Short mmCIF file of C-alpha atoms and ligand atoms in Angstrom, two decimals:
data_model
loop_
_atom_site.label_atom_id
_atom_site.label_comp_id
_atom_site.label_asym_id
_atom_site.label_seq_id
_atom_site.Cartn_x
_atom_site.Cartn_y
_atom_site.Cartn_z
CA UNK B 1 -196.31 208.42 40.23
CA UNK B 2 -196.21 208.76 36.53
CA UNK B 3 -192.64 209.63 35.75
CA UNK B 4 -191.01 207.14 33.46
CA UNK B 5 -189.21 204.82 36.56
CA UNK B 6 -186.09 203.69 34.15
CA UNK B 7 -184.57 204.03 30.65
CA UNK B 8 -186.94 202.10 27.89
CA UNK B 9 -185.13 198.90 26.38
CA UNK B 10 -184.42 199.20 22.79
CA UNK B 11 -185.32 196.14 20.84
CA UNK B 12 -181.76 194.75 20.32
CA UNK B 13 -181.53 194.90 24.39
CA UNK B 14 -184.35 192.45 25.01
CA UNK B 15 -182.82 189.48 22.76
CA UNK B 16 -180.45 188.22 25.03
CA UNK B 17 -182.49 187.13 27.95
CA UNK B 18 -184.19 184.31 27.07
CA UNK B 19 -187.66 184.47 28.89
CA UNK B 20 -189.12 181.45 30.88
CA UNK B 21 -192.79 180.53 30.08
CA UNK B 22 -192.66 183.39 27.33
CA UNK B 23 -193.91 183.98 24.08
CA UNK B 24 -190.79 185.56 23.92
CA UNK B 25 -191.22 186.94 20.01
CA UNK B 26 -194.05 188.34 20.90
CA UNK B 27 -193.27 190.06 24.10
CA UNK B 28 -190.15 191.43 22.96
CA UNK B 29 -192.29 193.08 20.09
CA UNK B 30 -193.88 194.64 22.63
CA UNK B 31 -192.71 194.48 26.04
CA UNK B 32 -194.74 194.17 28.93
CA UNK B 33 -192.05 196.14 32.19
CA UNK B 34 -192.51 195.98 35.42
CA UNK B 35 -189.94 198.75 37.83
CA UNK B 36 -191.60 199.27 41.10
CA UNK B 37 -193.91 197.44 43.51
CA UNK B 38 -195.16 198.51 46.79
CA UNK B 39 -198.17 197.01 48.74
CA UNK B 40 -200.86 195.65 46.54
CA UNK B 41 -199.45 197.67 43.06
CA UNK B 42 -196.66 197.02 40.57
CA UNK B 43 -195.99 200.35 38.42
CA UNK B 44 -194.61 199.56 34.97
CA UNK B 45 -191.44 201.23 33.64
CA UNK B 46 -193.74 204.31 31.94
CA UNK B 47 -195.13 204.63 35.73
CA UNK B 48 -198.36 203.23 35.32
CA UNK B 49 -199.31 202.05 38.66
CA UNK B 50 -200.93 198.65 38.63
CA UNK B 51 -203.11 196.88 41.22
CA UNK B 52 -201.36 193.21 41.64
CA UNK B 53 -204.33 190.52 41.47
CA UNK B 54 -201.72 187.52 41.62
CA UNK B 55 -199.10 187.69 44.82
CA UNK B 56 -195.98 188.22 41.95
CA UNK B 57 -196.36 184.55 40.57
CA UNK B 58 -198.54 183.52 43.53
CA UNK B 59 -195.55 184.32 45.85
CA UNK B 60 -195.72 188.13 47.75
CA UNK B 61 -198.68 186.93 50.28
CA UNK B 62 -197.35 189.85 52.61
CA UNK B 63 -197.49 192.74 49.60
CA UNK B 64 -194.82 193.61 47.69
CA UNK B 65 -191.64 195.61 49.54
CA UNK B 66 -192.03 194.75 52.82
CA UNK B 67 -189.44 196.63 54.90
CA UNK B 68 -188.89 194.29 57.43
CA UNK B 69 -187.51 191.77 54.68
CA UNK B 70 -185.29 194.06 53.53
CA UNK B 71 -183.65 195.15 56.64
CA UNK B 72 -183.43 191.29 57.34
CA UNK B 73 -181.78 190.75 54.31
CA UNK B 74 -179.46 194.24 54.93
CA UNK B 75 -178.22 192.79 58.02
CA UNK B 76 -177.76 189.22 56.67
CA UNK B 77 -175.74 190.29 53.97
CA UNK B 78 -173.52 192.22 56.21
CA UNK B 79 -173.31 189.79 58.74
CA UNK B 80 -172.29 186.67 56.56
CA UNK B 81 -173.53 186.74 53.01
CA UNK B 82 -173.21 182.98 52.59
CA UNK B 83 -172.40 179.98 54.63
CA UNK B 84 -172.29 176.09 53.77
CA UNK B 85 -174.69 173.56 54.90
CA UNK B 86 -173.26 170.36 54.14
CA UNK B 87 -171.53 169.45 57.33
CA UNK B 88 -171.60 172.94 58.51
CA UNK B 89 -174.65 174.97 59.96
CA UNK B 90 -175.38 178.34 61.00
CA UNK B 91 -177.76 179.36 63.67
CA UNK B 92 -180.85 180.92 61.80
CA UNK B 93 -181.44 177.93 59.31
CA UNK B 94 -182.18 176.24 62.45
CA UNK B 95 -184.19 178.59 63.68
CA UNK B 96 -186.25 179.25 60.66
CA UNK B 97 -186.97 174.96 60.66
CA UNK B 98 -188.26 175.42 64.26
CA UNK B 99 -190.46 178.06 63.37
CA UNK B 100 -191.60 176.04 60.32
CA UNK B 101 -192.86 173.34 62.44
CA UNK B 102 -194.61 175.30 65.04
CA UNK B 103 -197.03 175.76 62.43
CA UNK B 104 -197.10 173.01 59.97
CA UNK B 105 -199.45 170.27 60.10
CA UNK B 106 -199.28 167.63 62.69
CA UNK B 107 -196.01 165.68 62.64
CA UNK B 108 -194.46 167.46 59.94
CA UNK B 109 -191.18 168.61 61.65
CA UNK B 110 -188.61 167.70 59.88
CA UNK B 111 -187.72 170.13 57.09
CA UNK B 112 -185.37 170.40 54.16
CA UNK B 113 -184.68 173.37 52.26
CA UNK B 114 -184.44 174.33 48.38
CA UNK B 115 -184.49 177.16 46.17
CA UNK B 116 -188.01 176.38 44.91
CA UNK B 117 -191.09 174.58 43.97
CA UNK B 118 -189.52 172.50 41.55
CA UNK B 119 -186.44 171.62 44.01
CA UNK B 120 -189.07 170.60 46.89
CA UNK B 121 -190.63 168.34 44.46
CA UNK B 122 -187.47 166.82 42.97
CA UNK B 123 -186.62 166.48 46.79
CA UNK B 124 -189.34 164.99 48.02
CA UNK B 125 -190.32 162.60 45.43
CA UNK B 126 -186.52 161.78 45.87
CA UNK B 127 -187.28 161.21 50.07
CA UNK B 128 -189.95 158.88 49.36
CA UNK B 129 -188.10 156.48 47.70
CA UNK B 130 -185.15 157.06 49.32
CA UNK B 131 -187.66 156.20 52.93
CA UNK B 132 -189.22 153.02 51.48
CA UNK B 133 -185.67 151.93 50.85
CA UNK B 134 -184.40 152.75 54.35
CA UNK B 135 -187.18 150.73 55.81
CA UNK B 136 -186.56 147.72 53.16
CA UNK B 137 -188.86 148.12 50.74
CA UNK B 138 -186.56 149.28 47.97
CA UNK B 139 -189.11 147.74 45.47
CA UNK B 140 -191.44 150.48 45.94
CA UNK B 141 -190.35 153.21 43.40
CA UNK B 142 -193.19 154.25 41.48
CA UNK B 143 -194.16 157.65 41.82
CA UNK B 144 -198.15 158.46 40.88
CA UNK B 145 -199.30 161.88 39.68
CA UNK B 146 -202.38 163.16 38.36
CA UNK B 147 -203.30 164.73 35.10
CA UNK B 148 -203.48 168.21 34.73
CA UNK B 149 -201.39 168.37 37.73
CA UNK B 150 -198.09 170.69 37.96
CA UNK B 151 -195.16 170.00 40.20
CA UNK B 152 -191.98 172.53 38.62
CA UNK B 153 -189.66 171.57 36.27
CA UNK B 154 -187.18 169.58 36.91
CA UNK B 155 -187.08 165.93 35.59
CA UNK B 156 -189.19 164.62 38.65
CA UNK B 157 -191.69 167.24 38.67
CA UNK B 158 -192.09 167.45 35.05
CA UNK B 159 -192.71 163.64 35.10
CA UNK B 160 -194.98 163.15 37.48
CA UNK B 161 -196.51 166.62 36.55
CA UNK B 162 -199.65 166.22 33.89
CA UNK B 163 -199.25 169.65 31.72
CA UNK B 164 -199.10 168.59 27.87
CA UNK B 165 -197.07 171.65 27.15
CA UNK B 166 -194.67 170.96 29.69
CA UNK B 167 -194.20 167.35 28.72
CA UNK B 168 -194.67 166.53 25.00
CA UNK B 169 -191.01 168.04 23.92
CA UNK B 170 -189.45 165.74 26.46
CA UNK B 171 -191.54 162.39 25.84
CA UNK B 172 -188.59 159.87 26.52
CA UNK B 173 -186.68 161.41 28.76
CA UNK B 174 -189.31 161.20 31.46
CA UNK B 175 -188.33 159.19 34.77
CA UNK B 176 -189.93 155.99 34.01
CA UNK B 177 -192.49 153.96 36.30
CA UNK B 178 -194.59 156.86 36.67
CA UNK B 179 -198.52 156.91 36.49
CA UNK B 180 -201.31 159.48 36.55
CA UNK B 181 -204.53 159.89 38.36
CA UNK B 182 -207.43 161.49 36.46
CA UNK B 183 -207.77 165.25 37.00
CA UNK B 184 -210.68 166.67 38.92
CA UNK B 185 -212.23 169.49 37.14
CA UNK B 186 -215.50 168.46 35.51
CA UNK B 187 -217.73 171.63 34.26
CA UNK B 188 -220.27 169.20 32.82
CA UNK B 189 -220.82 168.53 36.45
CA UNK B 190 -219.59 171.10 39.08
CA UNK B 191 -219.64 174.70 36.91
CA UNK B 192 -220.14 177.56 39.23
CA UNK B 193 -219.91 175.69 42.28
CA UNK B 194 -218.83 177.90 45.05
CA UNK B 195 -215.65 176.42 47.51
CA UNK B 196 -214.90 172.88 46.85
CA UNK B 197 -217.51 171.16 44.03
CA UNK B 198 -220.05 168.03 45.62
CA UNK B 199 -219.17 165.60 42.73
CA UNK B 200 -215.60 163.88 42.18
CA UNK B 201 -214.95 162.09 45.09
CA UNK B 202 -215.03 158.93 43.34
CA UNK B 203 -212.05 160.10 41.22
CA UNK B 204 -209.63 159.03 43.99
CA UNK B 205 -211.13 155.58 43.58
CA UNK B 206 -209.13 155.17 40.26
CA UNK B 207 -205.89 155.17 42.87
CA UNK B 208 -206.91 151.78 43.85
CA UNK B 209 -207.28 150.81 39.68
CA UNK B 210 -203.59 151.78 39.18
CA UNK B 211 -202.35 149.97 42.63
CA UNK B 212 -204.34 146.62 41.16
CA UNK B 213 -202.69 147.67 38.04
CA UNK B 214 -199.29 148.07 39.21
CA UNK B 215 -199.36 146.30 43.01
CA UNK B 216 -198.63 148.47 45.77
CA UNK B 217 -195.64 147.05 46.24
CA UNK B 218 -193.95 148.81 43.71
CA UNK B 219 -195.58 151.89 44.26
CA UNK B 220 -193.55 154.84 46.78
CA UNK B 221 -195.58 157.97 46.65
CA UNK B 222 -198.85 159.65 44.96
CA UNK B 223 -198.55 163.10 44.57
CA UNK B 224 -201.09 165.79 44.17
CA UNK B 225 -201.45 169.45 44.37
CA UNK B 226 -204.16 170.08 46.92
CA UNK B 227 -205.95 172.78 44.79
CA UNK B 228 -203.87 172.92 41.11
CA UNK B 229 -203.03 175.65 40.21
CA UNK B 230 -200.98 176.55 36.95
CA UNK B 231 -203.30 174.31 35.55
CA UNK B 232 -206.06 176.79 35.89
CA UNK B 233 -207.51 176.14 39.32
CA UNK B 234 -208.67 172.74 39.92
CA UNK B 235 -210.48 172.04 42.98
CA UNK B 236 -210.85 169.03 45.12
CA UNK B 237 -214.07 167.40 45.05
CA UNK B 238 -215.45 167.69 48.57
CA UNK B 239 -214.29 164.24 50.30
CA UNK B 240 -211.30 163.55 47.60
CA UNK B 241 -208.65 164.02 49.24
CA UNK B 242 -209.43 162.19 52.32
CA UNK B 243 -210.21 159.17 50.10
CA UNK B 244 -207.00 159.23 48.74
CA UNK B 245 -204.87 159.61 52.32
CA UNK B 246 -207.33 155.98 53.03
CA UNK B 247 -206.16 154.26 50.10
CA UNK B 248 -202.64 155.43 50.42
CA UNK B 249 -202.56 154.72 54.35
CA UNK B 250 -203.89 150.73 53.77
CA UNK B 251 -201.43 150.35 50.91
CA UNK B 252 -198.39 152.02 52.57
CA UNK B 253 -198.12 154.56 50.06
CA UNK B 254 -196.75 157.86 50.97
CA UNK B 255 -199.16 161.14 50.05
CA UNK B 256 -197.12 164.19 48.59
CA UNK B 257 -199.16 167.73 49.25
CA UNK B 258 -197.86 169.85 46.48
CA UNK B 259 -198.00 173.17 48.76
CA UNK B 260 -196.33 175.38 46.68
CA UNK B 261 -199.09 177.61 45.71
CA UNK B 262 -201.57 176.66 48.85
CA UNK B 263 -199.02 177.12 51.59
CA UNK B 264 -198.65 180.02 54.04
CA UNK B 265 -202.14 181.18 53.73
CA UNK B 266 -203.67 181.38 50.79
CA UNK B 267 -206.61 179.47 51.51
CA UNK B 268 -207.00 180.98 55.20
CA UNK B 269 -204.83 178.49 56.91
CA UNK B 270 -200.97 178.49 56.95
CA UNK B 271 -201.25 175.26 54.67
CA UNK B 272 -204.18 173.78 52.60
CA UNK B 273 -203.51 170.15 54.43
CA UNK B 274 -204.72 171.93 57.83
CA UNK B 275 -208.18 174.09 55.66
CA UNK B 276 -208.87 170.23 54.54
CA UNK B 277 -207.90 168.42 57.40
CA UNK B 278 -205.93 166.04 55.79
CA UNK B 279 -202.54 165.30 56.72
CA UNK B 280 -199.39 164.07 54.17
CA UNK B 281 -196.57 162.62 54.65
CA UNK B 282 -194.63 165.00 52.86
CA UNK B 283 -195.30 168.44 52.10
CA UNK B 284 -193.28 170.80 49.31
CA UNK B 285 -193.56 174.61 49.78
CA UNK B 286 -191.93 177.38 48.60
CA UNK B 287 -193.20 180.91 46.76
CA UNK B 288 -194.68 182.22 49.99
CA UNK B 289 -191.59 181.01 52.60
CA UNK B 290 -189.76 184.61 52.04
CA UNK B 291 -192.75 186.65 50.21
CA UNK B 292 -190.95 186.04 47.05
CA UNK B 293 -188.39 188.27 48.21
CA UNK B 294 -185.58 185.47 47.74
CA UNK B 295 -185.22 182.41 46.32
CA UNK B 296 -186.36 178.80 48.72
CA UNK B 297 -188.19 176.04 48.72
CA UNK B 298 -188.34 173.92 51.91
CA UNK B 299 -189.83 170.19 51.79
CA UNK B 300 -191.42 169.10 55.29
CA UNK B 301 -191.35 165.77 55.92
CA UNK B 302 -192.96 163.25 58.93
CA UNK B 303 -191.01 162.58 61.54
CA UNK B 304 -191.42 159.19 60.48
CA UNK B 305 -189.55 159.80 57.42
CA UNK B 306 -186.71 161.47 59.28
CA UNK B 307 -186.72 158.63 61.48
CA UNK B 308 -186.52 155.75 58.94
CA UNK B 309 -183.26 157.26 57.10
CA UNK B 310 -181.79 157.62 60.82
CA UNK B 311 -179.67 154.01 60.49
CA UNK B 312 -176.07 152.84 59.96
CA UNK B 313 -172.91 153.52 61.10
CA UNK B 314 -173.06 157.53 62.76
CA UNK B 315 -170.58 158.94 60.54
CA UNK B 316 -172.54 157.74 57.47
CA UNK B 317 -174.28 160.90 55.51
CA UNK B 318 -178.14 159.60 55.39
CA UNK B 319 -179.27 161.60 52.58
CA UNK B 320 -176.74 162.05 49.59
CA UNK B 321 -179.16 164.81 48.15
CA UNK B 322 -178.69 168.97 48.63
CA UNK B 323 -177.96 172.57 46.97
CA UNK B 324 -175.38 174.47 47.70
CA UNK B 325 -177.38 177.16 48.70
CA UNK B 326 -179.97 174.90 50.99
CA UNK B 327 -181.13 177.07 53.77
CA UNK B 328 -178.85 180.41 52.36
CA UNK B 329 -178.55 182.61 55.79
CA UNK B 330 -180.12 185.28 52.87
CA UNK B 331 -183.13 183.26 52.35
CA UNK B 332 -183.17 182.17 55.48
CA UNK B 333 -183.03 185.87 57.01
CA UNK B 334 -185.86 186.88 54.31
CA UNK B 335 -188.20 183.45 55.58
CA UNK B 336 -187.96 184.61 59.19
CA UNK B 337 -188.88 188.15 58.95
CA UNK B 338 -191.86 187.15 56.08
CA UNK B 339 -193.21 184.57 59.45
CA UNK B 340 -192.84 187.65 61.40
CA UNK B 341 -195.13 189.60 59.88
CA UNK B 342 -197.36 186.91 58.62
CA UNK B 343 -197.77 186.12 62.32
CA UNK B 344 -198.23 189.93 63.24
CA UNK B 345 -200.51 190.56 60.84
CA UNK B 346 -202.77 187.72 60.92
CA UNK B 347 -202.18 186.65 57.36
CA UNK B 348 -202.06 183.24 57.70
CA UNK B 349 -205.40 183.31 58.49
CA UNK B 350 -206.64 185.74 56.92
CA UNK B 351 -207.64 184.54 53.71
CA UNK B 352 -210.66 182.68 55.62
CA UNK B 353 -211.81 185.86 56.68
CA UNK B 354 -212.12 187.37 53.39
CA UNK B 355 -213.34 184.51 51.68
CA UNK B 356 -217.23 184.72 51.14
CA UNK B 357 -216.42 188.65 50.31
CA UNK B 358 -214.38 187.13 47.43
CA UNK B 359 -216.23 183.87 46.62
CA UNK B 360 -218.75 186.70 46.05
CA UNK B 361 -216.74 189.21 44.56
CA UNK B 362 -215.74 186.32 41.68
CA UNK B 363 -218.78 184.93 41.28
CA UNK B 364 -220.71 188.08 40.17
CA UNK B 365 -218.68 187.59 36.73
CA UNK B 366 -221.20 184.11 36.19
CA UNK B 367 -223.17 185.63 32.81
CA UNK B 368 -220.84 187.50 31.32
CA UNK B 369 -220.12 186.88 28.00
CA UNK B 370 -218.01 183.57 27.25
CA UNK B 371 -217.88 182.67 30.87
CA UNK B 372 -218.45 179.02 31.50
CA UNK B 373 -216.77 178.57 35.10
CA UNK B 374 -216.02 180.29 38.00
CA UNK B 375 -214.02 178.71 40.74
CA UNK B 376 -213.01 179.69 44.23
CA UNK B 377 -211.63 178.65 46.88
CA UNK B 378 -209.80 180.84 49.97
CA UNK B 379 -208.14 184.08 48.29
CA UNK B 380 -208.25 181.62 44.85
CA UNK B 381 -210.19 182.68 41.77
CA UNK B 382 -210.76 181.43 38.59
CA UNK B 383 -212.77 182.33 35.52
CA UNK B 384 -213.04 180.49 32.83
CA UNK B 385 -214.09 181.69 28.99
CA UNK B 386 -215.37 179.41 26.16
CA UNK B 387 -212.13 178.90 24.02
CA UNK B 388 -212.35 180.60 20.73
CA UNK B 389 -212.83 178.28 17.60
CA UNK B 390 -209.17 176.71 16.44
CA UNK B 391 -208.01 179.48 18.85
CA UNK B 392 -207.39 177.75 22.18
CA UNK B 393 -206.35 180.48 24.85
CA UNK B 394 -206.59 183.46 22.45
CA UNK B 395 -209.62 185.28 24.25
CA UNK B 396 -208.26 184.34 27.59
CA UNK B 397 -204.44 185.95 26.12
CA UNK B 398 -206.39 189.05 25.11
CA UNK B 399 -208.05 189.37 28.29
CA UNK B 400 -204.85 189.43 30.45
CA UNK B 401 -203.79 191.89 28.03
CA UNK B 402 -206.34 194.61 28.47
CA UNK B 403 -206.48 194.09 31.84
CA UNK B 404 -203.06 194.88 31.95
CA UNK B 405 -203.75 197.83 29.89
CA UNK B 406 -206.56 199.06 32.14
CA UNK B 407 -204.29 198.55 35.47
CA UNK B 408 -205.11 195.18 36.62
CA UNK B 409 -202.28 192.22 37.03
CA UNK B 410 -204.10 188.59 36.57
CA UNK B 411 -202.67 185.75 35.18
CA UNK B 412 -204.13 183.28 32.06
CA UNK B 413 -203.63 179.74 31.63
CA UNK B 414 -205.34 178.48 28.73
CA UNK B 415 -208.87 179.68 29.00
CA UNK B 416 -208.76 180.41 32.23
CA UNK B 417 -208.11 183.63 34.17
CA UNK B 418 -206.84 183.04 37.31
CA UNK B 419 -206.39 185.22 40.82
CA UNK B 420 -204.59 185.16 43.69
CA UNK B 421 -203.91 188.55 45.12
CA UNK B 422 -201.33 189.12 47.95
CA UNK B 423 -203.68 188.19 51.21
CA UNK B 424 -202.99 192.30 52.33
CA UNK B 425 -206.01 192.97 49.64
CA UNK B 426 -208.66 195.14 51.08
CA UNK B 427 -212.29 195.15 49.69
CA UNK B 428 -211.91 198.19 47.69
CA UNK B 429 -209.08 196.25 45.86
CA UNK B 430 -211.48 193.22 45.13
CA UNK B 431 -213.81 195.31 43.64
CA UNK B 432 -211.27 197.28 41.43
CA UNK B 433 -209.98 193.80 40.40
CA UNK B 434 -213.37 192.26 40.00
CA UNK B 435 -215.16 195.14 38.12
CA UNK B 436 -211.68 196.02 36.01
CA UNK B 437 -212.02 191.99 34.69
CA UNK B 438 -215.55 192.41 34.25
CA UNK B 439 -215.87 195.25 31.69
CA UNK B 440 -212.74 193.60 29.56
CA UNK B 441 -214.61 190.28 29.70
CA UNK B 442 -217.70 192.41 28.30
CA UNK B 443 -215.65 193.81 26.16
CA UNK B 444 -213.66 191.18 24.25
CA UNK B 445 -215.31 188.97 21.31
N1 PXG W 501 -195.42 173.03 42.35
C1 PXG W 501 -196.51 173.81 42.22
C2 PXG W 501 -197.82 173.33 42.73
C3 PXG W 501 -196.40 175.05 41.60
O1 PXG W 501 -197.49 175.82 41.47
C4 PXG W 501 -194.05 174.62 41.32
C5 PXG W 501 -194.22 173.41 41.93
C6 PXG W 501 -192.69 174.98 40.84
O2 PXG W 501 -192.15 176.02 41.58
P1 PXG W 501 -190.92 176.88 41.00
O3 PXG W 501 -190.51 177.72 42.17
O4 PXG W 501 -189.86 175.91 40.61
O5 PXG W 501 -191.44 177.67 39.84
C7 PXG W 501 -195.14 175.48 41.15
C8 PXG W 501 -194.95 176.79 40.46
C9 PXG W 501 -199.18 179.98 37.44
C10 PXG W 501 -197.77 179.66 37.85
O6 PXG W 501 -199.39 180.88 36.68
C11 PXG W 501 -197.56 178.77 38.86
C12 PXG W 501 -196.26 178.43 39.21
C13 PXG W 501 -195.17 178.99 38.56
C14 PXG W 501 -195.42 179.91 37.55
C15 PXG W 501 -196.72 180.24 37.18
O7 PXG W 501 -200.12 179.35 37.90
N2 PXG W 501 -196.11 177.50 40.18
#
């Protein structure tokens, strides 16, 4: 397919939308379209077909224009395009939170929805005080994050989130009382380790430095992403996370799994909590839920939880928090038919399957030039390049871009190039991607 797939842009017509996480002068100087997708490839608006080594934005696990989506989301739309939630249901948001707990992780079966990552975070960080208050510990409304970490957007997320960029413009309007753990990734120590790296597990130790700091009676929730990933692929030290659900579970803290990238799948189990064996209290997802096919977030939350805000007169609303469009019968429709085929096609699982293939795959770019990292983890990839002098992110910019050019999608944070193909990827595909990076890598200064 190489006819040109829509009318190009002029310049005038790409000032008006005002791109998120853009350099938006120098896109629009020279515009990067995308028209088409089907399966594992995007084709741009010239019809140059490209093989999709990220899921979207992490999201299409399933591949990209899955018919059964969109005949779910036909016949939604013609059945009843929108209905309200708040002291109304309809059948299939109820259905869809069943089928959510049959396969979260134990306990977890209470769910809220959202439109997105940063909604589930705002929402759960939100739950977590709004529990310790329930059970009468109102006190406890610190929230702890970690550096490096990334949790959306919003005002919550952004605060408890540990992205420089993301933070510095908005320095005093952050939600006070909020800490940070130290970050994980340490090349000195761990560079090229394949899976999870040996050394860190200490690092959740500093957890109990900032409860003797703060007392953990002030303290509602830690939250962490179980593998970070905006941040450039951070992974836990082998033993880390369980030593944080200890120090959380003797100190009555609740533990936040930031799921939003590591749910349904991408690490060979439907959610990283179940690959780790380590089980939160509350969970945010999103990005996967529908195969990016339309907008949600859901949070899932203990029953526990559920339980605690369960009190009071019957007629009294428990939670004053909710969107509008929480649990939209569209969504909805779109979630159901992406667990269909997830389900039908093994893809929840099938990550673990294909992992040593890829842990492989990636690691065959440690040499190249400028490559001081590679990380893995599931269908998770990450290389990263010696920052040019003065230059940080430059040579990992220019790298996206001629892999673009050459027919590859990745995605660069900083100095690193990171992967995450939809979990349909067949080996052929991993090479393409693997060898494609490869010679641009060799080929960049
Ligand atoms: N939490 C985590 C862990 C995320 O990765 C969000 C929350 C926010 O989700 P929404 O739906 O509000 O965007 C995310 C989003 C990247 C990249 O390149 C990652 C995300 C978004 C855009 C780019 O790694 N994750």
């Amino acid at each position: 397919m190489n006819a040109q797939l829509t009318p190009a842009l002029s310049h005038d017509e790409l000032d008006a939308f005002w791109m998120p996480f853009t350099a938006n002068r120098q896109f629009k100087a020279k515009p990067r379209l995308l028209a088409r997708a089907q399966g594992m490839h995007y084709w741009t608006d010239d019809g140059r077909e490209v093989l999709d080594g990220v899921a979207g934005l992490w999201c299409v696990n399933a591949g990209h224009a899955r018919r059964e989506i969109t005949e779910a989301v036909a016949k939604q739309l013609g059945t009843m395009e929108f209905a309200p939630t708040f002291q109304m249901g309809h059948p299939i948001a109820f259905e869809l939170a069943n089928r959510l707990a049959e396969i979260a992780p134990p306990g977890m079966e209470r769910i809220f929805f959202t439109n997105s990552g940063s909604e589930s975070v705002d929402t759960a960080l939100k739950i977590a005080i709004g529990y310790h208050r329930a059970r009468g510990a109102g006190q406890r409304t610190r929230l702890i994050g970690r550096e490096k970490g990334y949790h959306g957007v919003g005002f919550g997320g952004m605060s408890v989130g540990g992205m420089v960029n993301n933070r510095k413009t908005f320095g005093a309007s952050m939600v006070p009382g909020v800490d940070h753990l130290p970050h994980t990734l340490d090349i000195e120590h761990n560079a090229f380790s394949r899976g999870l790296p040996q050394w860190g597990a200490h690092l959740a130790n500093e957890l109990e430095r900032l409860i003797a700091l703060h007392d953990a009676s002030t303290i509602a929730a830690v939250i962490v992403e179980p593998i970070s990933g905006s941040a450039g692929v951070i992974l836990p030290p082998v033993g880390y996370l369980k030593r944080l659900r200890e120090i959380c579970d003797k100190n009555e803290i609740l533990l936040i799994f930031d799921e939003v990238i590591t749910g349904f799948g991408r690490i060979g189990k439907p959610f990283a909590s179940q690959a780790f064996d380590v089980t939160p209290d509350l969970m945010t997802t999103a990005k996967g839920l529908t195969n990016g096919a339309v907008p949600m977030g859901a949070v899932f939350a203990q029953r526990k939880i559920y339980d605690a805000f369960m009190q009071g007169p019957e007629n009294s609303i428990e939670l004053f928090h909710g969107y509008t469009y929480s649990a939209h019968p569209v969504a909805c429709a779109a979630a159901l038919a992406t667990l269909d085929i997830y389900a039908k096609e093994g893809l929840l699982t099938r990550a673990a399957s294909l992992a040593s293939e890829w842990e492989k795959a990636v690691h065959s770019m440690r040499g190249l030039p400028h490559v001081i990292d590679v990380r893995n983890f599931g269908l998770i990839g990450a290389v990263e390049l010696e920052p040019r002098a003065g230059k940080p992110g430059a040579r990992a910019f220019e790298v996206f871009l001629k892999c673009f050019e050459r027919g590859v999608m990745v995605r660069q944070t900083g100095d690193v190039i990171a992967m995450s193909p939809p979990l349909i990827i067949e080996s052929k595909q991993i090479a393409k991607l693997v060898e494609t990076l490869s010679a641009v890598i060799r080929d960049t200064a």
